Amino acid sequence: MFKHIIFIIFLFVCPVCHSYASMPANTKSGMTKIIADGLYKDGNYPLALTYYIKGMEIAEKEDDKRTYMACIGNIANIYEAFGDYEANLFYLLKGYKMSKKLNDEELIGKYLTNIVPAYCHLGNIKKAKEYYDIAKKMQVSKNATQWEYFLIYNSARIKQAERKYDEAVKDHLRAAAYAEKNELDDIFILYQESEIGNILVKKHDYGNAIKYGAKCRDMSVEIDNAEMEINAYKILYEAYAGNGDSDSARKYRVLYLETYDSVFSAKGMNQARGKLQEYESRKSTEEISSLTSIINIYTLAVILISILLIITIVLAVVVIRKNRNLRNAQRLLSLINDIIKLSETEARWLLCRLTMKAMRPATTSLTEMPVGLT
């Protein structure tokens, strides 16, 4: 614990000494990520995971999207090293979608190079090829050499997932030669040596697997990479077991378990994963709450629109009825006027007849009256 405290103080005092110093560190989230990067490089994955979670939370508050996405990517890497490939893929896809929204070419490339092997680990070769094709079509201007290296590497991973082991070995050897030719760090060569060792175990070529396992062990110790050291011990104990050397198999199995436990402390990892689950749960609750608010707003809007529509329909019906009554009244008035006009004519005609009758002898019969007046 004291070692970690000294290490953290050192990073704050002299951040430029760290290999990730090129990453912006003028924010609290950036500094937290630098601490996490150092712990990750030091092989302390549980504490590194804890600091990446803190960095992610702080970056969210500071609206530092790039640091946020970088933390997500490293959380995914820790899950890959831990062997939890589903969680690994979950965070890779999450970061990839965010980096695409921001159109961050560098992070898009990094996520793509890791998504391919994640799908290979899960046995989804179709999706692995889909993302590999996306990566091949990308035009990368930054770190083009490493980009080409990972394209070769991922080609080998896909072939390995397809159990085309001989073709996969050729691509791994080609990637190692490319790394050496372009003077990439030793870790890039070690990745390929380790992959070949794993393939040889699968092919039951235990003699050559032991040679590669020993080579990987020496290289990982030399460059102080605990993750690769764990894998080297795994190759050796499986190869010796397959070769019938139970003593050597037992020896390297113990080394594998001890090293794995020292790096991936079960208690520490469970605590860190618990914090991450709490964070994800809180985020989910906030998103659900936000979504519920949006749904409520839309529901209220629909209700208001419905009410306005009903009012409009009612008003339209009232207007239509009033117009209809007005038309009926106009028709009735016209009919009454016609009747009035007709009555006046008949009245004049009757007056005329009566006048004429008065002037004649009183012999006229009432049958001479107009039919309409009987």
mmCIF file of C-alpha atoms in Angstrom, residues 93-272:
data_model
loop_
_atom_site.group_PDB
_atom_site.id
_atom_site.type_symbol
_atom_site.label_atom_id
_atom_site.label_comp_id
_atom_site.label_asym_id
_atom_site.label_seq_id
_atom_site.Cartn_x
_atom_site.Cartn_y
_atom_site.Cartn_z
ATOM 1 C CA LEU A 93 -18.568 -1.276 -27.993
ATOM 2 C CA LYS A 94 -19.644 1.461 -25.588
ATOM 3 C CA GLY A 95 -16.404 3.380 -26.174
ATOM 4 C CA TYR A 96 -16.477 2.724 -29.920
ATOM 5 C CA LYS A 97 -19.963 4.238 -30.289
ATOM 6 C CA MET A 98 -18.929 7.320 -28.317
ATOM 7 C CA SER A 99 -15.704 7.787 -30.305
ATOM 8 C CA LYS A 100 -17.693 7.584 -33.548
ATOM 9 C CA LYS A 101 -20.050 10.330 -32.353
ATOM 10 C CA LEU A 102 -17.027 12.542 -31.638
ATOM 11 C CA ASN A 103 -15.341 11.434 -34.881
ATOM 12 C CA ASP A 104 -12.122 10.720 -32.937
ATOM 13 C CA GLU A 105 -10.042 8.775 -35.483
ATOM 14 C CA GLU A 106 -7.358 7.677 -33.010
ATOM 15 C CA LEU A 107 -9.786 6.215 -30.478
ATOM 16 C CA ILE A 108 -11.973 4.669 -33.191
ATOM 17 C CA GLY A 109 -8.893 2.807 -34.432
ATOM 18 C CA LYS A 110 -7.909 1.626 -30.960
ATOM 19 C CA TYR A 111 -11.394 0.336 -30.244
ATOM 20 C CA LEU A 112 -11.597 -1.480 -33.585
ATOM 21 C CA THR A 113 -8.285 -3.280 -33.025
ATOM 22 C CA ASN A 114 -9.627 -4.587 -29.712
ATOM 23 C CA ILE A 115 -13.204 -5.369 -30.769
ATOM 24 C CA VAL A 116 -11.997 -7.924 -33.340
ATOM 25 C CA PRO A 117 -10.187 -10.174 -30.802
ATOM 26 C CA ALA A 118 -13.060 -9.748 -28.314
ATOM 27 C CA TYR A 119 -15.470 -11.293 -30.811
ATOM 28 C CA CYS A 120 -12.866 -13.981 -31.609
ATOM 29 C CA HIS A 121 -12.656 -14.904 -27.907
ATOM 30 C CA LEU A 122 -16.451 -15.217 -27.810
ATOM 31 C CA GLY A 123 -16.482 -17.348 -30.963
ATOM 32 C CA ASN A 124 -18.431 -14.832 -33.060
ATOM 33 C CA ILE A 125 -16.254 -14.970 -36.171
ATOM 34 C CA LYS A 126 -18.847 -13.251 -38.355
ATOM 35 C CA LYS A 127 -18.840 -10.092 -36.194
ATOM 36 C CA ALA A 128 -15.046 -10.244 -35.875
ATOM 37 C CA LYS A 129 -14.727 -10.184 -39.670
ATOM 38 C CA GLU A 130 -17.304 -7.400 -39.911
ATOM 39 C CA TYR A 131 -15.286 -5.095 -37.659
ATOM 40 C CA TYR A 132 -12.016 -6.200 -39.254
ATOM 41 C CA ASP A 133 -13.372 -5.092 -42.645
ATOM 42 C CA ILE A 134 -14.326 -1.722 -41.148
ATOM 43 C CA ALA A 135 -10.777 -1.368 -39.806
ATOM 44 C CA LYS A 136 -9.191 -2.230 -43.157
ATOM 45 C CA LYS A 137 -11.199 0.504 -44.891
ATOM 46 C CA MET A 138 -10.071 3.179 -42.427
ATOM 47 C CA GLN A 139 -7.474 5.736 -43.498
ATOM 48 C CA VAL A 140 -5.265 6.209 -40.434
ATOM 49 C CA SER A 141 -2.819 9.096 -40.354
ATOM 50 C CA LYS A 142 -1.556 8.703 -36.789
ATOM 51 C CA ASN A 143 0.534 5.691 -35.648
ATOM 52 C CA ALA A 144 0.179 4.117 -39.100
ATOM 53 C CA THR A 145 2.920 1.554 -38.351
ATOM 54 C CA GLN A 146 1.153 0.192 -35.282
ATOM 55 C CA TRP A 147 -2.127 0.237 -37.198
ATOM 56 C CA GLU A 148 -0.686 -2.000 -39.906
ATOM 57 C CA TYR A 149 0.789 -4.280 -37.236
ATOM 58 C CA PHE A 150 -2.625 -4.772 -35.605
ATOM 59 C CA LEU A 151 -4.278 -5.449 -38.965
ATOM 60 C CA ILE A 152 -1.840 -8.352 -39.468
ATOM 61 C CA TYR A 153 -2.313 -9.440 -35.854
ATOM 62 C CA ASN A 154 -6.115 -9.443 -36.109
ATOM 63 C CA SER A 155 -5.985 -11.391 -39.354
ATOM 64 C CA ALA A 156 -4.093 -14.077 -37.430
ATOM 65 C CA ARG A 157 -6.602 -13.955 -34.569
ATOM 66 C CA ILE A 158 -9.527 -14.520 -36.921
ATOM 67 C CA LYS A 159 -7.762 -17.492 -38.535
ATOM 68 C CA GLN A 160 -7.004 -18.865 -35.097
ATOM 69 C CA ALA A 161 -10.696 -18.554 -34.153
ATOM 70 C CA GLU A 162 -11.518 -20.414 -37.365
ATOM 71 C CA ARG A 163 -9.028 -23.110 -36.277
ATOM 72 C CA LYS A 164 -6.872 -22.493 -39.318
ATOM 73 C CA TYR A 165 -3.856 -22.855 -37.076
ATOM 74 C CA ASP A 166 -1.119 -23.145 -39.709
ATOM 75 C CA GLU A 167 -2.326 -20.002 -41.495
ATOM 76 C CA ALA A 168 -2.659 -18.225 -38.145
ATOM 77 C CA VAL A 169 0.949 -19.087 -37.195
ATOM 78 C CA LYS A 170 2.166 -17.642 -40.510
ATOM 79 C CA ASP A 171 0.355 -14.365 -39.830
ATOM 80 C CA HIS A 172 1.652 -14.217 -36.239
ATOM 81 C CA LEU A 173 5.199 -14.723 -37.518
ATOM 82 C CA ARG A 174 4.597 -12.019 -40.139
ATOM 83 C CA ALA A 175 3.349 -9.629 -37.433
ATOM 84 C CA ALA A 176 6.414 -10.365 -35.271
ATOM 85 C CA ALA A 177 8.747 -9.764 -38.233
ATOM 86 C CA TYR A 178 6.904 -6.518 -39.035
ATOM 87 C CA ALA A 179 7.290 -5.328 -35.417
ATOM 88 C CA GLU A 180 10.998 -6.149 -35.409
ATOM 89 C CA LYS A 181 11.596 -4.511 -38.803
ATOM 90 C CA ASN A 182 9.832 -1.304 -37.735
ATOM 91 C CA GLU A 183 11.539 -1.315 -34.310
ATOM 92 C CA LEU A 184 8.337 -1.492 -32.288
ATOM 93 C CA ASP A 185 8.594 -2.228 -28.557
ATOM 94 C CA ASP A 186 9.436 -5.774 -27.480
ATOM 95 C CA ILE A 187 5.912 -6.278 -26.172
ATOM 96 C CA PHE A 188 4.643 -6.333 -29.780
ATOM 97 C CA ILE A 189 6.905 -9.285 -30.550
ATOM 98 C CA LEU A 190 6.009 -10.978 -27.262
ATOM 99 C CA TYR A 191 2.306 -10.864 -28.175
ATOM 100 C CA GLN A 192 3.007 -12.962 -31.264
ATOM 101 C CA GLU A 193 5.310 -15.426 -29.495
ATOM 102 C CA SER A 194 2.623 -15.966 -26.862
ATOM 103 C CA GLU A 195 -0.100 -16.503 -29.473
ATOM 104 C CA ILE A 196 2.042 -19.062 -31.296
ATOM 105 C CA GLY A 197 2.699 -20.870 -28.000
ATOM 106 C CA ASN A 198 -1.063 -21.110 -27.372
ATOM 107 C CA ILE A 199 -1.658 -22.433 -30.899
ATOM 108 C CA LEU A 200 1.030 -25.092 -30.510
ATOM 109 C CA VAL A 201 -0.686 -26.344 -27.348
ATOM 110 C CA LYS A 202 -3.969 -26.577 -29.287
ATOM 111 C CA LYS A 203 -2.172 -28.490 -32.055
ATOM 112 C CA HIS A 204 -0.702 -30.852 -29.411
ATOM 113 C CA ASP A 205 2.793 -29.863 -30.534
ATOM 114 C CA TYR A 206 3.925 -29.832 -26.915
ATOM 115 C CA GLY A 207 7.692 -29.887 -27.535
ATOM 116 C CA ASN A 208 7.655 -26.645 -29.535
ATOM 117 C CA ALA A 209 5.012 -25.192 -27.206
ATOM 118 C CA ILE A 210 7.459 -25.647 -24.289
ATOM 119 C CA LYS A 211 10.139 -23.763 -26.238
ATOM 120 C CA TYR A 212 7.800 -20.872 -26.972
ATOM 121 C CA GLY A 213 6.470 -20.861 -23.416
ATOM 122 C CA ALA A 214 10.006 -20.613 -21.995
ATOM 123 C CA LYS A 215 10.842 -17.816 -24.435
ATOM 124 C CA CYS A 216 7.689 -15.909 -23.467
ATOM 125 C CA ARG A 217 8.453 -16.403 -19.770
ATOM 126 C CA ASP A 218 11.934 -14.909 -20.146
ATOM 127 C CA MET A 219 10.740 -11.992 -22.276
ATOM 128 C CA SER A 220 7.827 -11.141 -19.958
ATOM 129 C CA VAL A 221 10.098 -11.164 -16.896
ATOM 130 C CA GLU A 222 12.644 -9.032 -18.725
ATOM 131 C CA ILE A 223 10.112 -6.344 -19.688
ATOM 132 C CA ASP A 224 8.226 -6.778 -16.382
ATOM 133 C CA ASN A 225 4.812 -7.575 -17.862
ATOM 134 C CA ALA A 226 2.758 -9.597 -15.387
ATOM 135 C CA GLU A 227 -0.093 -10.310 -17.805
ATOM 136 C CA MET A 228 2.230 -11.933 -20.355
ATOM 137 C CA GLU A 229 4.094 -13.767 -17.580
ATOM 138 C CA ILE A 230 0.801 -15.358 -16.506
ATOM 139 C CA ASN A 231 0.140 -16.507 -20.056
ATOM 140 C CA ALA A 232 3.680 -17.936 -20.360
ATOM 141 C CA TYR A 233 3.179 -20.053 -17.225
ATOM 142 C CA LYS A 234 -0.160 -21.243 -18.618
ATOM 143 C CA ILE A 235 1.487 -22.346 -21.879
ATOM 144 C CA LEU A 236 4.231 -24.157 -19.972
ATOM 145 C CA TYR A 237 2.017 -26.051 -17.563
ATOM 146 C CA GLU A 238 -0.402 -27.133 -20.346
ATOM 147 C CA ALA A 239 2.489 -28.133 -22.629
ATOM 148 C CA TYR A 240 4.301 -30.107 -19.913
ATOM 149 C CA ALA A 241 1.026 -31.785 -18.922
ATOM 150 C CA GLY A 242 0.406 -32.754 -22.538
ATOM 151 C CA ASN A 243 3.967 -34.005 -22.824
ATOM 152 C CA GLY A 244 3.544 -36.254 -19.786
ATOM 153 C CA ASP A 245 5.913 -34.340 -17.473
ATOM 154 C CA SER A 246 3.658 -34.095 -14.422
ATOM 155 C CA ASP A 247 6.301 -32.570 -12.111
ATOM 156 C CA SER A 248 7.057 -29.674 -14.451
ATOM 157 C CA ALA A 249 3.322 -29.271 -15.183
ATOM 158 C CA ARG A 250 2.588 -29.051 -11.454
ATOM 159 C CA LYS A 251 5.412 -26.532 -10.955
ATOM 160 C CA TYR A 252 4.184 -24.170 -13.648
ATOM 161 C CA ARG A 253 0.558 -24.584 -12.673
ATOM 162 C CA VAL A 254 1.431 -23.362 -9.175
ATOM 163 C CA LEU A 255 3.388 -20.440 -10.653
ATOM 164 C CA TYR A 256 0.457 -19.650 -12.937
ATOM 165 C CA LEU A 257 -2.076 -19.634 -10.081
ATOM 166 C CA GLU A 258 0.162 -17.689 -7.713
ATOM 167 C CA THR A 259 1.031 -15.044 -10.283
ATOM 168 C CA TYR A 260 -2.577 -14.796 -11.432
ATOM 169 C CA ASP A 261 -3.791 -14.365 -7.848
ATOM 170 C CA SER A 262 -1.143 -11.729 -7.100
ATOM 171 C CA VAL A 263 -2.145 -9.719 -10.165
ATOM 172 C CA PHE A 264 -5.893 -10.360 -10.128
ATOM 173 C CA SER A 265 -6.535 -10.351 -6.402
ATOM 174 C CA ALA A 266 -10.003 -11.889 -6.110
ATOM 175 C CA LYS A 267 -10.946 -9.580 -3.245
ATOM 176 C CA GLY A 268 -9.546 -6.480 -4.925
ATOM 177 C CA MET A 269 -11.131 -7.262 -8.295
ATOM 178 C CA ASN A 270 -14.504 -8.008 -6.710
ATOM 179 C CA GLN A 271 -14.411 -4.701 -4.839
ATOM 180 C CA ALA A 272 -13.434 -2.784 -7.975
#
